[in-house]
mmCIF file of C-alpha atoms in Angstrom:
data_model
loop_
_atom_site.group_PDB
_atom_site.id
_atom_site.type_symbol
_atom_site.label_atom_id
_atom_site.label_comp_id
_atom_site.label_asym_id
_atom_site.label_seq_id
_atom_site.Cartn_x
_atom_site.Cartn_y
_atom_site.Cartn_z
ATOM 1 C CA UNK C 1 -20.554 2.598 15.103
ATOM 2 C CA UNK C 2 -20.039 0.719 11.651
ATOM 3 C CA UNK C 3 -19.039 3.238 8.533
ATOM 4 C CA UNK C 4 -18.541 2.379 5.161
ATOM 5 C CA UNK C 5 -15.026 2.540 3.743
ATOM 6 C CA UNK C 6 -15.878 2.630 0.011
ATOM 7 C CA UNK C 7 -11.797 2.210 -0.702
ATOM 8 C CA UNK C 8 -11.694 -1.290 1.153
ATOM 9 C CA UNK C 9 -15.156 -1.830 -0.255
ATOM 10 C CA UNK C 10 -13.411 -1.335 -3.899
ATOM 11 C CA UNK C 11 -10.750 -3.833 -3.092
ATOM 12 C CA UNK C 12 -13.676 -6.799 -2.371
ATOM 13 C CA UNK C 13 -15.628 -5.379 -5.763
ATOM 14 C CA UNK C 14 -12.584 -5.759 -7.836
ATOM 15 C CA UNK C 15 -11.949 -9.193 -7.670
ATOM 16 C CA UNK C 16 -15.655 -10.400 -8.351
ATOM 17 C CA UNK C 17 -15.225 -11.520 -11.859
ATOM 18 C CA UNK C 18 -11.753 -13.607 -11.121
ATOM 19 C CA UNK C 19 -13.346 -15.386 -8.185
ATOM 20 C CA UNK C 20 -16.332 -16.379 -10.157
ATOM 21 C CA UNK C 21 -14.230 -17.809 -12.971
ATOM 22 C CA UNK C 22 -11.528 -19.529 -10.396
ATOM 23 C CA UNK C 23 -15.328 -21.070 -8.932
ATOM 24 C CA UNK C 24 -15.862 -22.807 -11.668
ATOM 25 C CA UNK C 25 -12.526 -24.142 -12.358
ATOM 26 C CA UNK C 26 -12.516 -25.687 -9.289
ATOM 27 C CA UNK C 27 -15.629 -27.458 -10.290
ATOM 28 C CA UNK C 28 -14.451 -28.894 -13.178
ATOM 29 C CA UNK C 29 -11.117 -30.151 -11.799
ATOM 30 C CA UNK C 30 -12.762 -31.827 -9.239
ATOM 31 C CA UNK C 31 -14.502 -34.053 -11.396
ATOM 32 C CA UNK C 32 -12.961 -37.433 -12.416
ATOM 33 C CA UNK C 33 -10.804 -37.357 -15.151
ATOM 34 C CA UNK C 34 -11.152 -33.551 -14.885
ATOM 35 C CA UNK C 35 -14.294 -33.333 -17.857
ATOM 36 C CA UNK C 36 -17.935 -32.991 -16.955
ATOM 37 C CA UNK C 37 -21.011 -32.795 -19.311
ATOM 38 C CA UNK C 38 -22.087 -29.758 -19.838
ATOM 39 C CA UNK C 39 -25.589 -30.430 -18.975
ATOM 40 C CA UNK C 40 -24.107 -31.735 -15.050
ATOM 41 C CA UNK C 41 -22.402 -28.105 -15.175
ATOM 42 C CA UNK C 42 -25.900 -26.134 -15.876
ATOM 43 C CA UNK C 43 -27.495 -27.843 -13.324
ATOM 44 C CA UNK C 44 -25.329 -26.357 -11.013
ATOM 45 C CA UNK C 45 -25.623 -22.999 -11.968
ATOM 46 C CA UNK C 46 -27.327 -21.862 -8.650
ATOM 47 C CA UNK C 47 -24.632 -23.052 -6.518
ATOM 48 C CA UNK C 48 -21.997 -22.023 -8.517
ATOM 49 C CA UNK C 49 -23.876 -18.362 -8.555
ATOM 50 C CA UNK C 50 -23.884 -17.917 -12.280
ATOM 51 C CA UNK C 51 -26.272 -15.845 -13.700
ATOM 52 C CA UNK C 52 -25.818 -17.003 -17.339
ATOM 53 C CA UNK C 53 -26.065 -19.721 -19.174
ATOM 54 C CA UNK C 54 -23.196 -22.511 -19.244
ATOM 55 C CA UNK C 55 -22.535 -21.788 -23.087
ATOM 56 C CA UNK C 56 -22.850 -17.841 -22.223
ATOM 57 C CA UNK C 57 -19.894 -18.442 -19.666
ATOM 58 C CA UNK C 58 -17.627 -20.195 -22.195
ATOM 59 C CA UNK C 59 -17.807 -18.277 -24.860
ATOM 60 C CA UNK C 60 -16.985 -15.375 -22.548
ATOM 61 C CA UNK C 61 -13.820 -16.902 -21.132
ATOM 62 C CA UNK C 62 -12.651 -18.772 -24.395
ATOM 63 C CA UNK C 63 -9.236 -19.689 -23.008
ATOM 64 C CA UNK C 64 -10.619 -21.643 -19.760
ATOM 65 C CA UNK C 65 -12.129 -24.801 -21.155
ATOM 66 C CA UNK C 66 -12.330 -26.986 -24.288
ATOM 67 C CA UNK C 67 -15.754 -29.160 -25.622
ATOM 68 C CA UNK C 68 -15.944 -32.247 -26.488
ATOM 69 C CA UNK C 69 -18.283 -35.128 -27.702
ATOM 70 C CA UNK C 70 -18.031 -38.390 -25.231
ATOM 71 C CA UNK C 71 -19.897 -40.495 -23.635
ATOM 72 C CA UNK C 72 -21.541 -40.756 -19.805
ATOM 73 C CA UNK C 73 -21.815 -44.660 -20.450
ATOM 74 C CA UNK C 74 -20.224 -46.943 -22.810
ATOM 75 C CA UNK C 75 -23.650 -47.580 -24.785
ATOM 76 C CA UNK C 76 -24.997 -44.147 -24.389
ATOM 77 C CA UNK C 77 -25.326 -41.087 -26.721
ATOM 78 C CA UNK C 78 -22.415 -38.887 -27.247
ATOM 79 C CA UNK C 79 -23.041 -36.022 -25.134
ATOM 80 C CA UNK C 80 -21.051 -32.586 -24.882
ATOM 81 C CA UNK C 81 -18.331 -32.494 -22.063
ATOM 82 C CA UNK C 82 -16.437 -29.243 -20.989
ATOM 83 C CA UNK C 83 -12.397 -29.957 -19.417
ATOM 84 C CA UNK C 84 -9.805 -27.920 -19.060
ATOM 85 C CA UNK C 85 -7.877 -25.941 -21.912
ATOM 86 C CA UNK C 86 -4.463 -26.431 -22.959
ATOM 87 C CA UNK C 87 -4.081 -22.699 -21.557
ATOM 88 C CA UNK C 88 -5.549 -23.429 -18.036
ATOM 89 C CA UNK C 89 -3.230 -26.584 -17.854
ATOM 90 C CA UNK C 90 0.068 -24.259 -18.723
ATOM 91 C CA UNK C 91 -1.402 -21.953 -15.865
ATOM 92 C CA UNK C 92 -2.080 -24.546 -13.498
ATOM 93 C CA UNK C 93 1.621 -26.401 -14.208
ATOM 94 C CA UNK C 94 2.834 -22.637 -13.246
ATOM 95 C CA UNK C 95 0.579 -22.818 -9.926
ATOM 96 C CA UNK C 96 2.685 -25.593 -9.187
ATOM 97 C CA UNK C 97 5.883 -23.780 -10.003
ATOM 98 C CA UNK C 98 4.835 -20.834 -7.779
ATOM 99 C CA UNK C 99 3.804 -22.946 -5.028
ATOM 100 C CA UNK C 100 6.809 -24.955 -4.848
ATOM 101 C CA UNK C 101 9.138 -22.405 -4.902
ATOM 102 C CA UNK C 102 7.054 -20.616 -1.912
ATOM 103 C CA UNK C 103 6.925 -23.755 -0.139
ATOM 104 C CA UNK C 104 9.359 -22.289 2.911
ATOM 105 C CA UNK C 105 6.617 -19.947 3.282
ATOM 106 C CA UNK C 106 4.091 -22.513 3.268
ATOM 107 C CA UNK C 107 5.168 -23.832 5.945
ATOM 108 C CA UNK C 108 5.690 -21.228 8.018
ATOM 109 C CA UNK C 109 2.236 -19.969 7.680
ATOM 110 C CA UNK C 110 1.094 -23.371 8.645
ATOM 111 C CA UNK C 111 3.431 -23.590 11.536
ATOM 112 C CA UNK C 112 2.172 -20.299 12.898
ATOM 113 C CA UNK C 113 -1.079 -21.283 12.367
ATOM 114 C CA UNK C 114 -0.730 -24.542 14.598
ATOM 115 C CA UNK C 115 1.616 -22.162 17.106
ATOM 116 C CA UNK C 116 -0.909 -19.651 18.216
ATOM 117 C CA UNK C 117 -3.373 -22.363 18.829
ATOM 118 C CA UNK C 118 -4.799 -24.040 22.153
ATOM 119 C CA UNK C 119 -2.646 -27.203 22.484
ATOM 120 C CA UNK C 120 -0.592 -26.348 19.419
ATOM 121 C CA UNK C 121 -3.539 -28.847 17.547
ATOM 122 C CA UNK C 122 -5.838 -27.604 14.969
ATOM 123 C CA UNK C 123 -9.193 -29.822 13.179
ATOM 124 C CA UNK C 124 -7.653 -30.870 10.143
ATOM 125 C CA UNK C 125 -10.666 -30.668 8.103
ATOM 126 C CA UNK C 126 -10.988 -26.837 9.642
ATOM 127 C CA UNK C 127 -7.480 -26.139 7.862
ATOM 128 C CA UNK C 128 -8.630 -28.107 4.587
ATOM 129 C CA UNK C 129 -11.649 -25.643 4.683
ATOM 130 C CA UNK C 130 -9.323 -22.648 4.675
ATOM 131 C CA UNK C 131 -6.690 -23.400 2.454
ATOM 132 C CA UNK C 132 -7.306 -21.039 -0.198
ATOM 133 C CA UNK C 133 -7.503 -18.485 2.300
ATOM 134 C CA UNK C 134 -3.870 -19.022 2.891
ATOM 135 C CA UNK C 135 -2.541 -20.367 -0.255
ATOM 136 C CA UNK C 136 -1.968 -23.881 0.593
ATOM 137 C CA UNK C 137 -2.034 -26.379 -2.341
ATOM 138 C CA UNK C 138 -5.190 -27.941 -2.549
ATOM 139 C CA UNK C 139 -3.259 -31.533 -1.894
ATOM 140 C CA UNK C 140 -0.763 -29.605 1.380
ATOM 141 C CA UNK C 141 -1.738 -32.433 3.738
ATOM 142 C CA UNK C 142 0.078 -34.652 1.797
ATOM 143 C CA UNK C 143 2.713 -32.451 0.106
ATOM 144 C CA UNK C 144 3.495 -30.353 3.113
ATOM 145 C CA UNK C 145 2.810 -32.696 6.370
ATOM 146 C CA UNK C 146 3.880 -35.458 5.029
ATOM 147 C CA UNK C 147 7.226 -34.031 3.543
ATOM 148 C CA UNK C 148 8.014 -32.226 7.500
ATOM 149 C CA UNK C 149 7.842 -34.667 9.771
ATOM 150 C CA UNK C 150 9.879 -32.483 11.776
ATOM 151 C CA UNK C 151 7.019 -29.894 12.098
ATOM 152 C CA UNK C 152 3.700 -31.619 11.625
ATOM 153 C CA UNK C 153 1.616 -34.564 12.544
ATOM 154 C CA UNK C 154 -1.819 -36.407 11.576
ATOM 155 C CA UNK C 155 -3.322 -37.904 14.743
ATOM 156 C CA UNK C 156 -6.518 -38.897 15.002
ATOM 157 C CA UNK C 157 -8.485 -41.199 12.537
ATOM 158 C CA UNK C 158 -10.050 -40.766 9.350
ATOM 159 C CA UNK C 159 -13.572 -39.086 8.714
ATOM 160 C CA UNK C 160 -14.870 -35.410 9.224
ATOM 161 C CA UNK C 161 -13.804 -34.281 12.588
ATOM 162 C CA UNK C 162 -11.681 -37.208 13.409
ATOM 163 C CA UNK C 163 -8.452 -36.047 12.205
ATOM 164 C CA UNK C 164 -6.145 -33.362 13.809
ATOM 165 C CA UNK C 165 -2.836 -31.322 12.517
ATOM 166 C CA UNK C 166 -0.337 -31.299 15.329
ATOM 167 C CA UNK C 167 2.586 -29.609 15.904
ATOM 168 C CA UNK C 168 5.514 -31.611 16.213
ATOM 169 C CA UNK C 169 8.587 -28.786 17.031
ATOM 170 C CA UNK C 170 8.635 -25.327 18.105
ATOM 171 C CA UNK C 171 10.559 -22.989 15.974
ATOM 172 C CA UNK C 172 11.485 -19.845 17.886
ATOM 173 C CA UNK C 173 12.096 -17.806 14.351
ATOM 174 C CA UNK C 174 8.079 -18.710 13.904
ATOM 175 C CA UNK C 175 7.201 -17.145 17.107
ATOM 176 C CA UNK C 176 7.316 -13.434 16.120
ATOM 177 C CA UNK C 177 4.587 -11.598 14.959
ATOM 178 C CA UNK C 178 4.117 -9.285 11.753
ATOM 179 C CA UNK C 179 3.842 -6.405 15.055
ATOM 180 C CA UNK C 180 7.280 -7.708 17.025
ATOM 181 C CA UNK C 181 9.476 -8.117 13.696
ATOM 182 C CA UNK C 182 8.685 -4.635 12.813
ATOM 183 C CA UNK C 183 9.246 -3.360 16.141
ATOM 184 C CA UNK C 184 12.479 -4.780 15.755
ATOM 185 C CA UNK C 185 12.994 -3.192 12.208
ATOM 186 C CA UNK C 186 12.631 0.202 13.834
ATOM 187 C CA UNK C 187 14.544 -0.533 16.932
ATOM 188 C CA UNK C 188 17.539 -1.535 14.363
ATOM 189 C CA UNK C 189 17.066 1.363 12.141
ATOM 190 C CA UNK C 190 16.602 4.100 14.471
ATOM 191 C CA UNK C 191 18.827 2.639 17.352
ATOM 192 C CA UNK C 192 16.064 3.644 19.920
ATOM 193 C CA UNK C 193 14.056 0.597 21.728
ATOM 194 C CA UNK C 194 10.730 0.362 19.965
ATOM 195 C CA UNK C 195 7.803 -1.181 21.666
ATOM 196 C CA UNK C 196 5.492 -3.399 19.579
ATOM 197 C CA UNK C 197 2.164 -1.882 19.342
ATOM 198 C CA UNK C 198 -0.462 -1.612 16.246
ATOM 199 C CA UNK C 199 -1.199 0.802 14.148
ATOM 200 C CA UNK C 200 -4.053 2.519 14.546
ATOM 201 C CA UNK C 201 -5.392 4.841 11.869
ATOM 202 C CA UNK C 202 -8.788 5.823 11.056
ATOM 203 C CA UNK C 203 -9.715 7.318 7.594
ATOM 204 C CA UNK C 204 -10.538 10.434 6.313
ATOM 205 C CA UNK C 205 -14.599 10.500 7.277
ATOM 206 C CA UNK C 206 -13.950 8.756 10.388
ATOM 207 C CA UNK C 207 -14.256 9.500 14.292
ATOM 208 C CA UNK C 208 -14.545 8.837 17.625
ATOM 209 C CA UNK C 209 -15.977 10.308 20.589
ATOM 210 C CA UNK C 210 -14.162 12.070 23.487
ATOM 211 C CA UNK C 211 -14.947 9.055 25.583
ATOM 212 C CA UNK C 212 -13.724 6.554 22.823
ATOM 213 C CA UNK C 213 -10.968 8.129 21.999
ATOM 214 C CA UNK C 214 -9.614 7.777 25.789
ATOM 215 C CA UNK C 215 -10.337 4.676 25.918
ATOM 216 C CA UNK C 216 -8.181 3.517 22.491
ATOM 217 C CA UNK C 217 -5.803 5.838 24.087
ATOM 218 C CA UNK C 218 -4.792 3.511 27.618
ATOM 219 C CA UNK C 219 -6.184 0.542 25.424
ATOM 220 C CA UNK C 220 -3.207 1.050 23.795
ATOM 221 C CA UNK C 221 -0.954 1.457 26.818
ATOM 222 C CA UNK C 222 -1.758 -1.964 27.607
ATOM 223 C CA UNK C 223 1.525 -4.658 26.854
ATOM 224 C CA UNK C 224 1.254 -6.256 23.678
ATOM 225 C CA UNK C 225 0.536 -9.380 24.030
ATOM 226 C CA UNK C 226 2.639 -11.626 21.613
ATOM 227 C CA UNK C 227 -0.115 -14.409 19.851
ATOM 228 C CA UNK C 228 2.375 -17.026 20.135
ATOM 229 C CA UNK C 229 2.739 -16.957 23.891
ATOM 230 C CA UNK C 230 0.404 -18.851 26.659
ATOM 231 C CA UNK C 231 -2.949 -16.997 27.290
ATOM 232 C CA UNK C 232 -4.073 -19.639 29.393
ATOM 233 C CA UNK C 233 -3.583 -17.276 32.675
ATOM 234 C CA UNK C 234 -5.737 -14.309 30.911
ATOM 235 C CA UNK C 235 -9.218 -14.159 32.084
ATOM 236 C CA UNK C 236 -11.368 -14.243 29.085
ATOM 237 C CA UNK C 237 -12.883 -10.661 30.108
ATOM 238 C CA UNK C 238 -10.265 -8.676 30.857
ATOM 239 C CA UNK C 239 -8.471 -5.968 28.893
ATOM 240 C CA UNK C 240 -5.796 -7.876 28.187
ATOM 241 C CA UNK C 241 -7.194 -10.923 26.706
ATOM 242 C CA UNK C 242 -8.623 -8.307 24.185
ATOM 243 C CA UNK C 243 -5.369 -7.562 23.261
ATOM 244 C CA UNK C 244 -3.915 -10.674 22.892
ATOM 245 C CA UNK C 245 -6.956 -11.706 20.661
ATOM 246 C CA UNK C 246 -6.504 -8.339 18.573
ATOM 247 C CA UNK C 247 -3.126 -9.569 18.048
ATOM 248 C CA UNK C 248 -3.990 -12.930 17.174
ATOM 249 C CA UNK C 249 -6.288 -11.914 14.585
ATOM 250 C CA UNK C 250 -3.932 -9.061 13.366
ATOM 251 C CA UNK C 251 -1.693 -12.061 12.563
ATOM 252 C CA UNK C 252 -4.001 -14.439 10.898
ATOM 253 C CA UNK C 253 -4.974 -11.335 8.423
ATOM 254 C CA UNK C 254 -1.322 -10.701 8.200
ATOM 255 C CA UNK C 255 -0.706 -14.304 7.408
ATOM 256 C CA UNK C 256 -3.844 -14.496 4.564
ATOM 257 C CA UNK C 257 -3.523 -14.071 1.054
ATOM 258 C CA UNK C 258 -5.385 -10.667 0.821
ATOM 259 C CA UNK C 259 -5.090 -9.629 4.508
ATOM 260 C CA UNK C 260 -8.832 -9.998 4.686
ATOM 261 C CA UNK C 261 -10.550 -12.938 5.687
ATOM 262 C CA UNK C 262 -14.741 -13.565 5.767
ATOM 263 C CA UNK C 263 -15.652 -13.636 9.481
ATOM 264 C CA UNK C 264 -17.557 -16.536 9.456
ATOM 265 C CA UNK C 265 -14.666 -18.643 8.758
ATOM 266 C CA UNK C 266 -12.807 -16.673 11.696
ATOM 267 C CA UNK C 267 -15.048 -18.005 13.900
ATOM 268 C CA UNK C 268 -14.520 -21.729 12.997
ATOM 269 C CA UNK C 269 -11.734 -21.414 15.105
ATOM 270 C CA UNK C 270 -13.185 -19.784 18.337
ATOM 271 C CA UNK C 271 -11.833 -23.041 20.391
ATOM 272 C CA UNK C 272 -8.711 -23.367 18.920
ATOM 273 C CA UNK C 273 -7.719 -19.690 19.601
ATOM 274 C CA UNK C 274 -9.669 -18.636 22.556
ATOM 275 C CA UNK C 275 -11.832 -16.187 20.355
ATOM 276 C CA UNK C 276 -15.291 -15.439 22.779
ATOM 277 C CA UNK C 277 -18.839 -16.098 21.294
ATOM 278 C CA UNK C 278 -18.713 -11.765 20.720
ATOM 279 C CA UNK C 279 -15.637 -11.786 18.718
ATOM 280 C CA UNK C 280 -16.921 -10.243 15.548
ATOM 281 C CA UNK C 281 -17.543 -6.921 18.044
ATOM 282 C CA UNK C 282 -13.457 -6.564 18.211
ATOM 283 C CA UNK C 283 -13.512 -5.609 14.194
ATOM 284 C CA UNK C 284 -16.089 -2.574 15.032
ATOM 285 C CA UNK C 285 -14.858 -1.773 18.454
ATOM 286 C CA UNK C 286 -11.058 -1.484 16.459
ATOM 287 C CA UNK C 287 -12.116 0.376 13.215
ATOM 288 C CA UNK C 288 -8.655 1.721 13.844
ATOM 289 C CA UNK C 289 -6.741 -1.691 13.091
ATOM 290 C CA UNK C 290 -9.413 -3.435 10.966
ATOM 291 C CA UNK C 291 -12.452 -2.614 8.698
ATOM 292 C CA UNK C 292 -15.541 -5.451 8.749
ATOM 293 C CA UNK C 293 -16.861 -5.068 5.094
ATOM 294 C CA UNK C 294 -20.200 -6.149 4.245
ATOM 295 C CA UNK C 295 -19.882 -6.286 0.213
ATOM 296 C CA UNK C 296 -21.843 -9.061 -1.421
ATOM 297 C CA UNK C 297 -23.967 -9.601 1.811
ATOM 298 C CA UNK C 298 -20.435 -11.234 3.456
ATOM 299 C CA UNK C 299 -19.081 -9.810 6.614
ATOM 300 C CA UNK C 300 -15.386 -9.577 5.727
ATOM 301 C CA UNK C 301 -12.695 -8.188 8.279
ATOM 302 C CA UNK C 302 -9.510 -6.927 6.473
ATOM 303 C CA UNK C 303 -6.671 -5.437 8.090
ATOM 304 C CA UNK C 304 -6.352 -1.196 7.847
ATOM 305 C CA UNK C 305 -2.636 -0.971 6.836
ATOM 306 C CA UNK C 306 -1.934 -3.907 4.598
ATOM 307 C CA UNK C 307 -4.428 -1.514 2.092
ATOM 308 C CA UNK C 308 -3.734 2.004 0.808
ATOM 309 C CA UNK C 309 -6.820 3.212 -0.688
ATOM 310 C CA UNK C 310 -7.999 -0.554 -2.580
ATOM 311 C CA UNK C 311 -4.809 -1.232 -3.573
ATOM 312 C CA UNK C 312 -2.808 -3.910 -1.410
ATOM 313 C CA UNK C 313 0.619 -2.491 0.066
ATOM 314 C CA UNK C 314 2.259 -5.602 1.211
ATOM 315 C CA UNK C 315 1.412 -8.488 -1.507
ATOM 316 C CA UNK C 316 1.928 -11.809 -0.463
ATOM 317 C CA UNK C 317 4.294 -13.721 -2.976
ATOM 318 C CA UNK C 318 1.575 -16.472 -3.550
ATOM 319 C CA UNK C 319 -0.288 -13.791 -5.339
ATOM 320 C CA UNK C 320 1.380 -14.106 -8.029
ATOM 321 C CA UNK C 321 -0.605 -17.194 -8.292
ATOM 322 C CA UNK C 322 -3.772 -14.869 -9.169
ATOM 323 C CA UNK C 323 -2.236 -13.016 -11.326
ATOM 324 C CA UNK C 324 -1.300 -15.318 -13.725
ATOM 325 C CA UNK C 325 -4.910 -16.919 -13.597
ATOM 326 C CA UNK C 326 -5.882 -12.963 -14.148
ATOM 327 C CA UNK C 327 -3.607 -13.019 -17.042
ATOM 328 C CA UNK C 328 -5.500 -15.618 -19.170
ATOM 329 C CA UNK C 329 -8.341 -14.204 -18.481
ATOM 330 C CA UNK C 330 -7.872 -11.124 -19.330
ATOM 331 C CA UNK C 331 -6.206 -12.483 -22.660
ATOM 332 C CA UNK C 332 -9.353 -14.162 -23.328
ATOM 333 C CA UNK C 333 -11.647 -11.213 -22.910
ATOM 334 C CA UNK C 334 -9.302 -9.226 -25.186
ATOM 335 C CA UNK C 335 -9.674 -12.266 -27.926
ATOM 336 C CA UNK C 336 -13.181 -12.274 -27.367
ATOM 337 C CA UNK C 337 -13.909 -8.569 -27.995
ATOM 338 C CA UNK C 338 -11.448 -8.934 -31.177
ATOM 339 C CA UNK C 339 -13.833 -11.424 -32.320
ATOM 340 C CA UNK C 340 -17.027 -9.024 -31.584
ATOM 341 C CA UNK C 341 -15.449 -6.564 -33.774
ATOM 342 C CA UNK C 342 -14.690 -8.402 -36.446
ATOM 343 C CA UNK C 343 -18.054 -10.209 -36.909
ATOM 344 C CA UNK C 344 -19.083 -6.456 -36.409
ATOM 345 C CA UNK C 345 -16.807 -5.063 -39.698
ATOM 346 C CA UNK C 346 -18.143 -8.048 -41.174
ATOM 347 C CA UNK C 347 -21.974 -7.545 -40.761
ATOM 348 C CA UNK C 348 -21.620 -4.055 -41.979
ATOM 349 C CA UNK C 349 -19.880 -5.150 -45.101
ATOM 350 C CA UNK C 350 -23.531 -7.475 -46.021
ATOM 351 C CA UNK C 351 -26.638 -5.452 -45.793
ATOM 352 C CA UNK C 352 -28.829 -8.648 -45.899
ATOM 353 C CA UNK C 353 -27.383 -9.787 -42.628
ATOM 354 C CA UNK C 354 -27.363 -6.287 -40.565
ATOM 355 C CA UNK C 355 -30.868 -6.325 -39.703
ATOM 356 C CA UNK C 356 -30.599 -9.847 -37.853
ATOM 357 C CA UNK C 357 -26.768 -10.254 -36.492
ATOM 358 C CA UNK C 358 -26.471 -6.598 -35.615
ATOM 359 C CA UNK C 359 -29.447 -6.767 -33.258
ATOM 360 C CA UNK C 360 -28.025 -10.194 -31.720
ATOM 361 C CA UNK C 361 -24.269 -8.258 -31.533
ATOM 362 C CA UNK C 362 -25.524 -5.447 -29.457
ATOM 363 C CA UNK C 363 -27.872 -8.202 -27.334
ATOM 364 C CA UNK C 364 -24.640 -10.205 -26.378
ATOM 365 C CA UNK C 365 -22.269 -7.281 -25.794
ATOM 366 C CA UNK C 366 -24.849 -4.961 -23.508
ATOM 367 C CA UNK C 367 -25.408 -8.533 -21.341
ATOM 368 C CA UNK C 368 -21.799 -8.504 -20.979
ATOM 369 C CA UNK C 369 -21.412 -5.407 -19.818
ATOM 370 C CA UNK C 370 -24.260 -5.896 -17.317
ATOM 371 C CA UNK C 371 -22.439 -9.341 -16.202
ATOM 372 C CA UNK C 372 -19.534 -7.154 -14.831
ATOM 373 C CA UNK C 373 -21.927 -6.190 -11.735
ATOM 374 C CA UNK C 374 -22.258 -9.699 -10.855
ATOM 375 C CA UNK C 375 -21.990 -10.446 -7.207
ATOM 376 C CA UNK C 376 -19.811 -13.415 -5.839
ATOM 377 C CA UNK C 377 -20.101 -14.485 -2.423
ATOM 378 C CA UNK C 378 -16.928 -16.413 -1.723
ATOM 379 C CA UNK C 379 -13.648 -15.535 -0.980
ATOM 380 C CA UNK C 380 -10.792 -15.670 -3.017
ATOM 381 C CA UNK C 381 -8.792 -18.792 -3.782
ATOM 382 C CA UNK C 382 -6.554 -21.330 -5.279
ATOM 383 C CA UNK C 383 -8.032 -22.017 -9.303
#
């Protein structure tokens, strides 16, 4: 049965503010000429999940955007627009950095990606959709496929659906899972043959029945089965397709930014990777391996040992990504609370003003507080 784990929970609740600001970034770059008006931008408030205000939102995170006067038409009324700071485009010129100088890595998570896939083929708008799970650039199918030619291909035409990423050459130093290279870490440390098997842990709080427990037990016994060889000869069923779809999504968390991924973009690719209609059941049946997290009304499945307690063990380089976007933020909240306290001091100092701005002070600063509660919905990704 399903039990809480409120550690992993933690991990999920943490990043809540940061993926409502990245959110609305993305918005806003992916507007012409990168500006919107500011009246567009509240009118899209619902989908965007904000609770407050556009003008509430900027003058919370002062270093994200800029205002302007300009106009919708050429004969219309000046109108205000919101665009990016000078500080966001420093941060997103050092997204570019990161991302280029991870770009190996890049493409070996999109190789594997295509490897353990029916056909070696994947939807391309499916991958496009997922990106940000991964870390790709948001422009990859042009700055990764078309720069290796010697690993991918666009075949297909045009149009949602029409267009598919193939794999274009096998490379055998792609074909070993998070589980076999650390297999073969232990086999070279401890000079004893290692077999590759997961780890499976369950967490203080946490246990199964006799029955259960026996079952894990020759569950276990079972061969791994490697996610980058042929399943085809596996009967969808048997004990050992449930392995070799464990495995498969062991490496997809493995390959993910935050080892966690929501489920329902799992099970986008139930063709590609063989995944049955049930799949979701593995995360439950395997509380061992994974944890399904239900924070913000999402079904999440995260992997057991990339996390001690909330804190991620083995961070994915692209992260540093986030925590540069973090960074600013952060730098902006501290600004903004300097500001609070100084138009604080300054109210104090003028008796005739305490009575209205001090009332309007505490107002703003308790809704703040209250905004850090906020739930957001989607996961994680590239500002």
């Amino acid at each position: 049965m399903w039990r809480k784990d409120p550690k992993l929970d933690e991990a999920i609740e943490r990043d809540k503010r940061y993926k409502l600001c990245a959110r609305v970034v993305r918005e806003v770059l992916n507007e012409p000429g990168q500006a919107i008006p500011l009246s567009y931008l509240e009118r899209r408030r619902e989908r965007l999940h904000l609770m407050d205000k556009i003008k509430t939102f900027l003058r919370r995170n002062p270093l994200l955007f800029d205002t302007c006067y300009d106009r919708i038409k050429p004969k219309s009324e000046p109108v205000l627009f919101v665009r990016p700071s000078h500080r966001l485009r420093n941060f997103l010129e050092e997204e570019k950095r990161i991302q280029l100088e991870n770009e190996e890595l890049l493409v070996a998570k999109l190789c594997k990606l295509l490897m353990m896939a029916k056909d070696k083929v994947i939807s391309a708008d499916k991958l496009v959709h997922v990106k940000r799970e991964f870390g790709f650039p948001n422009d990859f199918m042009v700055s990764l496929v078309d720069k290796y030619p010697n690993y991918f291909r666009l075949i297909g035409f045009p149009g949602e659906g029409q267009s598919f990423l193939e794999l274009v050459d096998w490379n055998p130093e792609f074909a070993k899972s998070v589980i076999e290279r650390r297999a073969e870490e232990e086999s070279r440390l401890t000079g004893i043959r290692v077999r590759p098997n997961f780890n499976y842990k369950l967490p203080p709080g946490f246990f199964l029945r006799k029955e259960m427990r026996e079952w894990v037990r020759d569950w276990l016994e079972l061969e791994y089965v490697s996610p980058y060889v042929d399943a085809s000869h596996l009967e969808q069923s048997s004990p050992e397709m449930e392995k070799r779809s464990v495995g498969v999504f062991h490496e997809l968390l493995s390959l993910s930014l935050f080892k966690r991924v929501p489920v329902a973009i799992l099970g986008k690719f139930c063709e590609e990777y063989r995944f049955s209609n049930a799949f979701s059941s593995v995360f439950t049946r395997h509380s061992g391996i994974f944890y399904m997290s239900l924070k913000g009304g999402i079904k999440t499945a995260m992997l057991r040992e990339a996390y001690k307690g909330s804190e991620l063990i083995d961070r994915d380089p692209l992260l540093e990504v986030k925590d540069k976007f973090v960074e600013l933020l952060e730098k902006g909240w501290q600004e903004r609370a300097e500001q609070l306290r100084l138009q604080r001091e300054a109210v104090k100092k003028d008796p005739e003003m305490v009575a209205m701005q001090s009332k309007d002070l505490d107002a703003e600063t308790s809704s703040e507080e209250s905004d850090k509660g906020e739930e957001v919905e989607e996961p994680v990704s590239n500002s």
